[in-house]
């Protein structure tokens, strides 16, 4: 009988066990623990679901149910609060929490389902949870679902208890565990500043929540004939943390009275409907009226138009204000804040909640516009370029962003890919090689890269920016922001496993064009051989007729720049 570990809560116990069987490769996230595992016999279960083909199929099979549940949820939220808000209102409030929660439960269910299909007999120590985990809002949920061992242990236990009818897993309840709320540190508030900010904000026609830098923000404000003031207080993390610290207790008795009117047609649907209403964040139920009352007293300004690239998704006070503002006629414009394209669910949410969506890729939605990039981009010098820079990505410990990114241990494939690429370079280029890890260090990637590449790992931001400006070729390992940025700055290559990113098939033509012109590789050795071949004459390749034509096609699909980009944005905003 195998000893099944759902998470890696107790490293000491695991190391001293026998017949070890891990539910997923997230146990490798801690590099020191992964090294210790090399000395023992263990197996990691591979559900084989986290590839483009299977993810697309799973998403398609559950899409109808997901949308039906959302519509039912809207109805029940209105009943709970005695309100009659529109579907759009509730989408602004509870998305992207709902989509991410749905995916978190669905794909953990699929992992357990595949495990039980293996017909292996297991023994597993379960924690005795004294209470249910509660989340205040989207941000609070994401922190736990991405990386918290206890919350993920809780989810897997719930699913196994529901799904394991044959009792393939012998459960032994062990330690008790209670989910506790950790208070957040609050900065001292200045009532005078809050009053002044509120006063200035009332005079503004446009509220721009855009991460474009001070200079561009001022120019955009002038083009909009609006006062160039950026409010950093009203929707600050500090103000949201105050609400978090004051969150109400979960009212299980009242929540259990919420009745889903959908008839489930599968075990997953049955489980999800039972589980959903106990997991909805406090901000959407118990504290809904409290937050709206807070807005009535603290956030009273109503601009003509609100433009947001980030807060609309993650900032609770801002989300409530946005939802209430559109009820009073305020127009909403949602913008991309970085590079991503071909996502299964990302487009749907943005276009549904906005009057106008400004995208850094072309979209088929009527209210979506393929706009020129105005967000800050790193640039390179025009001459004397000598470096080879590789820019990497990272992912969360536990499955999250399943439909858009590598999942859990798939990120380690990137380490192998870059190592093989580097090993195949000639010495003259190897000496010019540098690597930039992602700024959020999950999976101990900084340490892993330092073991391989020593002092060539760029942790310091200033050092990285200096190398970037002097890079002859930049290689990005993920088709998102850095991919956009590097291709617009000069000779660049995308070296990645596209299967991990589940990009829609409509972009296959673009990928084929990039591959044909040696701008996209999925094989390390092919990429390093090509870099070696063109290193002495990079410009001959990059500025050739074929590559420049490929760049035109790239820009027609994705990111492009214009000299008058801010004026274009101002015109789009005015016409919202």
Coordinates of C-alpha atoms in Angstrom, one line a residue:
X1 CA 0.0 0.0 0.0
X2 CA 1.3 3.4 -1.0
X3 CA 1.6 6.3 1.4
X4 CA -0.2 9.1 -0.4
X5 CA 0.7 12.7 0.3
X6 CA -1.6 15.4 -1.1
X7 CA 0.8 18.3 -0.2
X8 CA 4.2 18.6 1.4
X9 CA 3.1 20.1 4.8
X10 CA 5.4 17.9 6.9
X11 CA 8.8 17.5 5.2
X12 CA 10.4 15.6 8.1
X13 CA 7.6 12.9 8.2
X14 CA 7.7 12.5 4.4
X15 CA 11.5 11.9 4.3
X16 CA 11.2 9.2 7.0
X17 CA 8.3 7.3 5.3
X18 CA 8.3 4.4 2.8
X19 CA 6.4 3.8 -0.4
X20 CA 5.9 7.5 -0.9
X21 CA 3.4 8.6 -3.5
X22 CA 2.8 12.3 -4.2
X23 CA -0.4 13.6 -5.7
X24 CA 1.4 16.2 -7.8
X25 CA 4.8 17.7 -8.6
X26 CA 4.2 20.8 -6.5
X27 CA 6.2 19.1 -3.8
X28 CA 9.3 20.1 -5.8
X29 CA 8.7 23.8 -5.3
X30 CA 11.0 23.8 -2.3
X31 CA 14.5 23.2 -3.8
X32 CA 16.1 22.0 -0.6
X33 CA 13.3 19.5 -0.1
X34 CA 13.6 18.3 -3.7
X35 CA 17.3 17.6 -3.1
X36 CA 16.4 15.5 -0.1
X37 CA 13.9 13.5 -2.2
X38 CA 16.8 12.3 -4.4
X39 CA 18.0 10.0 -1.6
X40 CA 14.6 8.2 -1.2
X41 CA 12.3 6.1 -3.3
X42 CA 9.2 8.0 -4.3
X43 CA 6.8 8.5 -7.2
X44 CA 4.9 11.6 -8.3
X45 CA 1.5 11.1 -9.9
X46 CA 1.1 12.5 -13.4
X47 CA -2.6 13.1 -14.3
X48 CA -1.6 13.9 -17.9
X49 CA -4.3 16.6 -18.1
X50 CA -2.2 19.7 -18.2
X51 CA -1.6 20.0 -21.9
X52 CA -3.3 22.1 -24.6
X53 CA -5.5 19.4 -26.0
X54 CA -6.9 18.1 -22.7
X55 CA -7.3 21.6 -21.2
X56 CA -9.3 22.8 -24.2
X57 CA -11.5 19.6 -24.0
X58 CA -12.1 19.9 -20.3
X59 CA -12.9 23.6 -20.6
X60 CA -15.3 23.0 -23.4
X61 CA -17.1 20.2 -21.6
X62 CA -17.7 22.4 -18.5
X63 CA -18.3 25.8 -20.1
X64 CA -22.1 25.5 -20.2
X65 CA -22.4 24.4 -16.6
X66 CA -20.0 27.2 -15.5
X67 CA -22.1 29.9 -17.2
X68 CA -25.4 28.4 -15.8
X69 CA -24.0 28.5 -12.3
X70 CA -22.9 32.1 -12.7
X71 CA -26.4 33.1 -13.8
X72 CA -27.9 31.2 -10.9
X73 CA -25.3 32.9 -8.6
X74 CA -26.4 36.3 -9.8
X75 CA -30.0 35.5 -9.0
X76 CA -29.1 34.2 -5.5
X77 CA -26.9 37.2 -4.7
X78 CA -29.7 39.5 -5.5
X79 CA -32.1 37.5 -3.3
X80 CA -29.6 37.4 -0.4
X81 CA -29.1 41.2 -0.5
X82 CA -32.7 42.1 -1.4
X83 CA -31.4 43.8 -4.6
X84 CA -32.0 43.7 -8.3
X85 CA -28.5 44.3 -9.8
X86 CA -27.7 43.3 -13.4
X87 CA -25.5 40.5 -14.4
X88 CA -22.9 43.0 -15.5
X89 CA -22.9 44.6 -12.0
X90 CA -22.1 41.2 -10.4
X91 CA -19.5 40.3 -13.0
X92 CA -17.6 43.4 -12.1
X93 CA -17.8 42.5 -8.4
X94 CA -17.2 38.7 -8.4
X95 CA -15.0 38.2 -11.5
X96 CA -12.3 37.0 -11.9
X97 CA -12.8 35.3 -8.5
X98 CA -15.5 33.1 -9.9
X99 CA -13.6 31.9 -12.9
X100 CA -10.4 31.2 -10.9
X101 CA -12.4 29.4 -8.2
X102 CA -14.2 27.3 -10.7
X103 CA -11.0 26.3 -12.4
X104 CA -9.3 25.6 -9.1
X105 CA -12.0 23.1 -8.1
X106 CA -12.4 21.6 -11.5
X107 CA -8.8 20.8 -12.2
X108 CA -8.1 19.5 -8.6
X109 CA -11.2 17.3 -9.1
X110 CA -9.7 16.0 -12.4
X111 CA -6.4 15.2 -10.7
X112 CA -8.1 13.2 -8.0
X113 CA -10.4 11.5 -10.5
X114 CA -7.4 10.3 -12.6
X115 CA -5.7 9.1 -9.4
X116 CA -8.7 7.0 -8.4
X117 CA -8.9 5.6 -12.0
X118 CA -5.4 4.1 -11.4
X119 CA -6.9 1.6 -9.0
X120 CA -3.9 1.8 -6.7
X121 CA -4.6 1.3 -3.0
X122 CA -3.4 4.2 -0.8
X123 CA -3.1 5.2 2.8
X124 CA -3.2 8.9 3.5
X125 CA -3.0 11.0 6.6
X126 CA -5.7 13.7 6.6
X127 CA -5.8 16.7 8.8
X128 CA -8.9 17.2 11.0
X129 CA -10.0 20.7 10.0
X130 CA -11.7 22.4 12.9
X131 CA -13.3 25.1 10.7
X132 CA -13.8 26.1 7.1
X133 CA -11.3 28.4 5.4
X134 CA -12.8 31.8 4.6
X135 CA -11.5 34.5 2.2
X136 CA -12.3 38.1 2.3
X137 CA -11.9 38.8 -1.4
X138 CA -10.2 37.8 -4.6
X139 CA -6.7 38.7 -3.5
X140 CA -7.1 36.7 -0.3
X141 CA -8.3 33.7 -2.2
X142 CA -5.5 33.8 -4.7
X143 CA -2.8 33.9 -2.0
X144 CA -4.1 30.6 -0.6
X145 CA -5.0 28.8 -3.8
X146 CA -1.6 29.5 -5.4
X147 CA 0.7 28.5 -2.5
X148 CA -1.0 27.7 0.8
X149 CA -0.4 24.0 1.8
X150 CA -3.2 23.9 4.3
X151 CA -5.9 25.4 2.0
X152 CA -4.9 23.0 -0.8
X153 CA -4.9 20.1 1.6
X154 CA -8.4 21.1 2.6
X155 CA -9.5 21.2 -1.1
X156 CA -8.0 17.8 -2.0
X157 CA -9.5 16.2 1.2
X158 CA -12.9 17.5 0.4
X159 CA -12.8 16.2 -3.2
X160 CA -11.4 12.8 -2.1
X161 CA -14.1 12.3 0.6
X162 CA -16.8 13.0 -2.0
X163 CA -15.3 11.1 -4.9
X164 CA -13.7 8.0 -3.5
X165 CA -16.8 5.7 -3.4
X166 CA -14.7 2.5 -3.7
X167 CA -12.5 3.6 -0.7
X168 CA -9.3 3.1 -2.6
X169 CA -7.7 5.5 -0.1
X170 CA -7.6 4.5 3.5
X171 CA -7.9 7.7 5.4
X172 CA -6.2 8.2 8.8
X173 CA -7.2 11.4 10.5
X174 CA -4.2 12.9 12.2
X175 CA -3.5 16.4 13.5
X176 CA -6.1 19.0 14.1
X177 CA -5.8 22.3 12.2
X178 CA -7.7 25.6 12.5
X179 CA -7.7 28.3 9.8
X180 CA -6.9 31.6 11.5
X181 CA -7.1 35.1 10.1
X182 CA -3.8 36.9 10.1
X183 CA -4.2 40.7 10.7
X184 CA -2.5 42.9 8.2
X185 CA -0.4 45.9 9.3
X186 CA -2.1 49.2 8.8
X187 CA -0.4 52.5 8.1
X188 CA -1.5 55.6 9.9
X189 CA -4.1 57.4 7.8
X190 CA -4.1 61.1 7.1
X191 CA -7.7 62.5 7.1
X192 CA -6.4 65.8 5.6
X193 CA -4.8 64.1 2.6
X194 CA -7.8 61.9 2.1
X195 CA -10.1 64.9 2.1
X196 CA -7.9 66.8 -0.4
X197 CA -7.6 63.8 -2.7
X198 CA -11.4 63.3 -2.6
X199 CA -11.9 67.0 -3.4
X200 CA -9.5 66.9 -6.4
X201 CA -11.0 63.6 -7.7
X202 CA -14.5 65.1 -7.8
X203 CA -13.3 67.6 -10.4
X204 CA -11.9 65.0 -12.8
X205 CA -13.9 63.8 -15.8
X206 CA -11.6 60.8 -16.3
X207 CA -10.2 58.4 -13.7
X208 CA -7.2 56.7 -15.2
X209 CA -5.9 53.6 -13.4
X210 CA -3.1 52.9 -15.9
X211 CA 0.5 51.9 -15.1
X212 CA 2.1 54.0 -17.8
X213 CA 4.6 56.2 -15.9
X214 CA 4.2 59.8 -14.8
X215 CA 5.2 61.5 -18.0
X216 CA 2.8 59.5 -20.2
X217 CA 0.0 59.9 -17.6
X218 CA 0.4 63.7 -17.7
X219 CA 0.4 63.9 -21.5
X220 CA -2.7 61.7 -21.7
X221 CA -4.4 63.9 -19.1
X222 CA -3.6 67.0 -21.1
X223 CA -4.9 65.4 -24.3
X224 CA -8.1 64.5 -22.4
X225 CA -8.3 68.1 -21.1
X226 CA -8.3 66.8 -17.6
X227 CA -6.3 67.7 -14.5
X228 CA -3.2 65.3 -14.3
X229 CA -3.8 64.1 -10.8
X230 CA -3.4 60.4 -9.9
X231 CA -5.2 59.3 -6.7
X232 CA -3.0 56.8 -4.8
X233 CA -4.9 57.0 -1.5
X234 CA -8.6 56.1 -2.1
X235 CA -8.0 52.6 -3.5
X236 CA -4.7 51.9 -1.7
X237 CA -3.8 48.5 -0.3
X238 CA -3.9 50.1 3.1
X239 CA -7.6 51.0 2.8
X240 CA -8.4 47.5 1.5
X241 CA -6.4 46.0 4.3
X242 CA -8.5 47.9 6.8
X243 CA -11.6 46.3 5.4
X244 CA -9.9 42.9 5.5
X245 CA -9.0 43.3 9.2
X246 CA -12.6 44.2 9.9
X247 CA -14.2 41.3 7.9
X248 CA -17.3 39.7 9.4
X249 CA -17.6 36.1 10.5
X250 CA -18.8 33.6 7.9
X251 CA -22.6 33.0 8.5
X252 CA -22.9 29.3 7.7
X253 CA -26.6 29.2 8.8
X254 CA -27.6 31.9 6.4
X255 CA -25.4 30.7 3.6
X256 CA -27.0 27.2 3.8
X257 CA -30.3 28.8 3.0
X258 CA -29.1 29.8 -0.4
X259 CA -30.6 27.4 -2.9
X260 CA -29.0 26.6 -6.2
X261 CA -31.8 26.0 -8.8
X262 CA -29.6 24.1 -11.2
X263 CA -30.0 20.3 -11.5
X264 CA -26.5 18.7 -11.4
X265 CA -25.7 16.1 -14.1
X266 CA -22.4 14.7 -12.8
X267 CA -20.5 14.1 -9.6
X268 CA -18.4 17.2 -10.2
X269 CA -21.5 19.4 -10.7
X270 CA -23.1 18.0 -7.6
X271 CA -19.9 18.7 -5.5
X272 CA -19.3 22.2 -6.9
X273 CA -22.9 23.3 -6.2
X274 CA -22.7 22.1 -2.6
X275 CA -19.2 23.6 -2.1
X276 CA -19.6 27.0 -3.8
X277 CA -21.8 28.9 -1.4
X278 CA -19.6 28.1 1.6
X279 CA -16.5 29.4 -0.3
X280 CA -17.8 32.7 -1.7
X281 CA -15.6 35.5 -0.2
X282 CA -17.0 37.5 2.7
X283 CA -16.9 40.7 0.7
X284 CA -19.6 39.4 -1.7
X285 CA -22.0 38.3 1.0
X286 CA -21.6 39.2 4.7
X287 CA -19.7 42.4 4.1
X288 CA -21.4 43.5 0.8
X289 CA -23.5 46.2 2.5
X290 CA -20.7 47.3 4.7
X291 CA -18.5 48.0 1.7
X292 CA -21.2 49.8 -0.1
X293 CA -21.8 52.0 2.9
X294 CA -18.1 52.7 3.0
X295 CA -18.2 53.9 -0.6
X296 CA -21.2 56.2 0.2
X297 CA -19.2 57.9 2.9
X298 CA -15.6 57.8 1.6
X299 CA -15.7 57.5 -2.2
X300 CA -18.3 59.9 -3.5
X301 CA -16.8 61.1 -6.8
X302 CA -18.4 59.9 -10.1
X303 CA -16.2 60.6 -13.2
X304 CA -17.5 60.5 -16.8
X305 CA -15.3 57.6 -17.6
X306 CA -13.1 55.1 -15.7
X307 CA -10.1 53.5 -17.4
X308 CA -8.4 50.6 -15.6
X309 CA -5.7 48.1 -16.5
X310 CA -5.4 46.3 -13.1
X311 CA -7.5 47.4 -10.2
X312 CA -10.8 46.4 -11.9
X313 CA -9.7 42.8 -11.3
X314 CA -8.0 42.7 -7.9
X315 CA -8.9 45.8 -5.8
X316 CA -12.1 45.2 -3.8
X317 CA -12.9 48.9 -3.0
X318 CA -12.2 49.8 -6.7
X319 CA -14.4 46.9 -8.0
X320 CA -17.4 48.0 -5.8
X321 CA -16.9 51.6 -6.9
X322 CA -16.6 50.6 -10.5
X323 CA -19.8 48.5 -10.4
X324 CA -21.8 51.3 -8.7
X325 CA -20.4 54.0 -10.9
X326 CA -21.6 52.3 -14.1
X327 CA -25.1 52.2 -12.6
X328 CA -25.0 56.0 -12.6
X329 CA -23.9 56.2 -16.3
X330 CA -20.1 56.2 -15.9
X331 CA -18.4 54.5 -18.9
X332 CA -15.9 51.8 -18.3
X333 CA -12.8 51.1 -20.3
X334 CA -10.7 48.1 -19.5
X335 CA -7.1 47.9 -20.8
X336 CA -4.4 45.2 -20.9
X337 CA -1.6 45.9 -18.5
X338 CA 0.9 43.6 -20.3
X339 CA 1.2 41.0 -23.0
X340 CA -1.0 37.9 -23.2
X341 CA -3.1 36.6 -26.0
X342 CA -5.3 33.7 -27.2
X343 CA -6.6 33.0 -23.7
X344 CA -9.6 30.7 -23.1
X345 CA -11.4 33.0 -20.6
X346 CA -9.5 36.3 -20.3
X347 CA -11.2 38.0 -23.2
X348 CA -14.7 37.0 -22.2
X349 CA -14.5 38.7 -18.8
X350 CA -12.9 42.0 -19.9
X351 CA -15.3 42.5 -22.8
X352 CA -18.3 41.6 -20.8
X353 CA -17.8 44.2 -18.1
X354 CA -16.6 47.1 -20.1
X355 CA -18.1 49.6 -22.6
X356 CA -14.8 49.5 -24.4
X357 CA -11.8 47.1 -24.2
X358 CA -8.4 48.2 -25.3
X359 CA -6.3 45.2 -26.2
X360 CA -2.7 44.6 -27.1
X361 CA -3.8 41.9 -29.5
X362 CA -6.6 41.7 -32.1
X363 CA -9.9 40.5 -30.9
X364 CA -13.3 39.6 -32.5
X365 CA -15.4 41.3 -29.9
X366 CA -17.4 44.4 -31.1
X367 CA -16.3 46.5 -28.2
X368 CA -12.6 45.5 -28.4
X369 CA -10.0 47.7 -30.0
X370 CA -6.5 46.6 -31.0
X371 CA -4.6 49.6 -29.5
X372 CA -1.0 50.6 -29.7
X373 CA 1.1 50.0 -26.6
X374 CA 1.5 52.9 -24.2
X375 CA 2.7 51.0 -21.2
X376 CA 6.4 51.4 -20.4
X377 CA 8.7 49.2 -22.4
X378 CA 12.4 48.6 -22.0
X379 CA 14.4 49.8 -25.0
X380 CA 17.8 48.8 -26.4
X381 CA 20.7 51.0 -27.7
X382 CA 21.1 51.3 -31.4
X383 CA 24.7 50.1 -31.6
X384 CA 27.6 48.5 -29.8
X385 CA 25.3 45.6 -28.6
X386 CA 27.1 42.6 -27.3
X387 CA 25.1 40.6 -24.7
X388 CA 22.8 37.6 -25.0
X389 CA 20.0 37.9 -22.5
X390 CA 17.4 35.2 -21.5
X391 CA 14.3 36.4 -19.6
X392 CA 12.3 33.8 -17.8
X393 CA 8.9 33.3 -16.2
X394 CA 7.5 31.7 -13.1
X395 CA 4.2 30.1 -11.9
X396 CA 2.5 29.3 -8.7
X397 CA 3.1 26.2 -6.6
X398 CA -0.3 24.7 -6.9
X399 CA -2.4 24.6 -10.1
X400 CA -3.6 28.1 -11.0
X401 CA -4.0 30.0 -14.4
X402 CA -4.4 26.5 -15.7
X403 CA -5.9 27.6 -19.0
X404 CA -3.2 30.2 -19.7
X405 CA 0.2 29.2 -18.3
X406 CA 2.4 26.2 -17.3
X407 CA 1.1 24.4 -14.3
X408 CA 3.2 23.8 -11.2
X409 CA 6.3 21.7 -11.9
X410 CA 6.0 22.3 -15.7
X411 CA 7.9 25.5 -14.9
X412 CA 11.0 23.4 -14.2
X413 CA 11.1 22.4 -17.9
X414 CA 12.2 25.9 -18.5
X415 CA 15.3 25.4 -16.4
X416 CA 16.3 22.3 -18.4
X417 CA 15.5 24.1 -21.7
X418 CA 17.8 27.1 -20.8
X419 CA 20.5 24.9 -19.4
X420 CA 20.6 22.9 -22.7
X421 CA 20.5 26.1 -24.7
X422 CA 23.5 27.5 -22.8
X423 CA 25.5 24.3 -22.8
X424 CA 25.4 24.2 -26.6
X425 CA 26.7 27.8 -27.1
X426 CA 30.3 28.4 -28.2
X427 CA 32.6 30.0 -25.6
X428 CA 32.6 33.4 -27.3
X429 CA 28.8 33.7 -26.9
X430 CA 28.7 31.9 -23.6
X431 CA 30.8 34.7 -22.0
X432 CA 28.2 37.2 -23.2
X433 CA 25.2 35.2 -21.7
X434 CA 23.0 36.5 -18.9
X435 CA 19.7 35.3 -17.4
X436 CA 17.0 37.3 -15.7
X437 CA 14.7 35.3 -13.4
X438 CA 11.1 36.4 -12.9
X439 CA 10.7 39.1 -10.2
X440 CA 8.5 36.8 -8.0
X441 CA 10.7 33.9 -6.8
X442 CA 8.5 30.8 -6.6
X443 CA 10.1 27.4 -7.1
X444 CA 13.4 28.8 -5.8
X445 CA 14.3 29.5 -9.4
X446 CA 16.9 32.2 -8.4
X447 CA 18.8 29.5 -6.4
X448 CA 18.4 26.9 -9.2
X449 CA 19.8 29.3 -11.8
X450 CA 22.6 30.5 -9.6
X451 CA 23.8 26.9 -9.2
X452 CA 24.0 26.6 -13.0
X453 CA 24.9 30.0 -14.2
X454 CA 26.7 31.5 -11.2
X455 CA 27.2 35.3 -11.5
X456 CA 25.3 35.5 -14.8
X457 CA 22.0 35.6 -13.0
X458 CA 20.6 39.1 -12.9
X459 CA 18.6 39.7 -9.7
X460 CA 19.5 43.4 -9.3
X461 CA 17.0 45.5 -11.4
X462 CA 19.5 48.2 -12.4
X463 CA 22.1 45.6 -13.5
X464 CA 19.3 43.8 -15.5
X465 CA 18.2 47.1 -17.2
X466 CA 21.8 47.8 -18.2
X467 CA 22.3 44.4 -19.8
X468 CA 18.9 44.7 -21.5
X469 CA 20.0 47.9 -23.2
X470 CA 23.1 46.3 -24.5
X471 CA 21.7 43.0 -25.6
X472 CA 22.4 41.9 -29.2
X473 CA 19.7 39.2 -28.9
X474 CA 17.0 38.8 -26.2
X475 CA 15.4 35.4 -25.6
X476 CA 12.1 35.2 -23.7
X477 CA 10.8 31.9 -22.4
X478 CA 7.1 32.8 -22.3
X479 CA 4.7 34.4 -24.8
X480 CA 3.5 37.3 -22.7
X481 CA 4.8 40.7 -21.7
X482 CA 8.5 40.1 -22.2
X483 CA 7.8 38.5 -25.6
X484 CA 6.0 41.7 -26.6
X485 CA 8.6 44.0 -25.2
X486 CA 11.7 42.3 -26.7
X487 CA 10.2 41.9 -30.2
X488 CA 9.5 45.6 -30.3
X489 CA 13.0 46.5 -29.1
X490 CA 15.1 44.6 -31.6
X491 CA 16.5 41.1 -32.4
X492 CA 14.6 38.6 -30.3
X493 CA 13.6 35.0 -30.1
X494 CA 10.8 33.2 -28.2
X495 CA 12.1 29.9 -26.8
X496 CA 9.2 28.0 -25.1
X497 CA 6.9 25.1 -25.0
X498 CA 3.7 26.4 -26.6
X499 CA 1.8 23.3 -25.3
X500 CA 2.1 24.7 -21.8
X501 CA 0.4 28.0 -22.7
X502 CA -2.8 26.7 -24.3
X503 CA -3.1 29.5 -26.9
X504 CA -6.1 29.3 -29.2
X505 CA -5.6 27.7 -32.6
X506 CA -6.4 31.0 -34.4
X507 CA -2.8 32.0 -33.5
X508 CA -1.2 28.9 -35.2
X509 CA -0.6 30.9 -38.4
X510 CA 1.4 33.6 -36.5
X511 CA 3.4 30.9 -34.7
X512 CA 4.2 29.2 -38.1
X513 CA 5.4 32.5 -39.5
X514 CA 7.7 33.2 -36.5
X515 CA 9.1 29.6 -36.6
X516 CA 9.8 29.9 -40.3
X517 CA 11.8 33.0 -39.8
X518 CA 13.7 31.6 -36.7
X519 CA 12.0 34.0 -34.3
X520 CA 10.3 31.1 -32.4
X521 CA 11.8 27.8 -31.2
X522 CA 10.5 25.0 -29.1
X523 CA 13.8 23.1 -29.2
X524 CA 16.9 24.4 -27.2
X525 CA 19.5 23.0 -29.5
X526 CA 17.9 24.4 -32.6
X527 CA 17.8 27.8 -30.9
X528 CA 21.4 27.8 -29.8
X529 CA 22.6 26.6 -33.2
X530 CA 20.8 29.4 -34.8
X531 CA 22.1 32.0 -32.4
X532 CA 25.6 30.7 -33.0
X533 CA 25.1 30.9 -36.7
X534 CA 23.9 34.6 -36.8
X535 CA 25.8 36.0 -33.8
X536 CA 28.4 37.9 -35.9
X537 CA 25.7 39.3 -38.3
X538 CA 22.5 39.6 -36.3
X539 CA 21.3 42.6 -38.2
X540 CA 21.5 40.8 -41.5
X541 CA 18.9 38.3 -40.1
X542 CA 16.7 40.7 -38.2
X543 CA 16.5 43.4 -40.8
X544 CA 16.1 41.0 -43.7
X545 CA 13.0 41.4 -45.9
X546 CA 11.5 38.2 -44.7
X547 CA 11.9 38.9 -41.0
X548 CA 10.7 42.4 -41.3
X549 CA 7.6 41.1 -43.1
X550 CA 7.1 38.6 -40.3
X551 CA 7.3 41.4 -37.8
X552 CA 4.5 43.2 -39.7
X553 CA 2.4 40.1 -39.3
X554 CA 3.3 39.8 -35.6
X555 CA 2.2 43.5 -35.1
X556 CA -1.0 42.9 -36.9
X557 CA -1.8 40.1 -34.4
X558 CA -0.2 41.4 -31.3
X559 CA 1.8 44.4 -30.0
X560 CA 2.6 47.5 -32.0
X561 CA 3.7 51.0 -31.4
X562 CA 2.7 54.4 -32.9
X563 CA 4.4 57.8 -32.5
X564 CA 0.9 59.3 -31.7
X565 CA -0.2 56.4 -29.5
X566 CA -1.3 58.6 -26.6
X567 CA -3.5 60.7 -28.9
X568 CA -5.0 57.5 -30.3
X569 CA -5.8 56.4 -26.8
X570 CA -7.2 59.8 -25.9
X571 CA -9.6 59.7 -28.9
X572 CA -10.7 56.2 -28.0
X573 CA -11.4 57.2 -24.4
X574 CA -13.3 60.3 -25.4
X575 CA -15.6 58.2 -27.7
X576 CA -16.4 55.6 -25.0

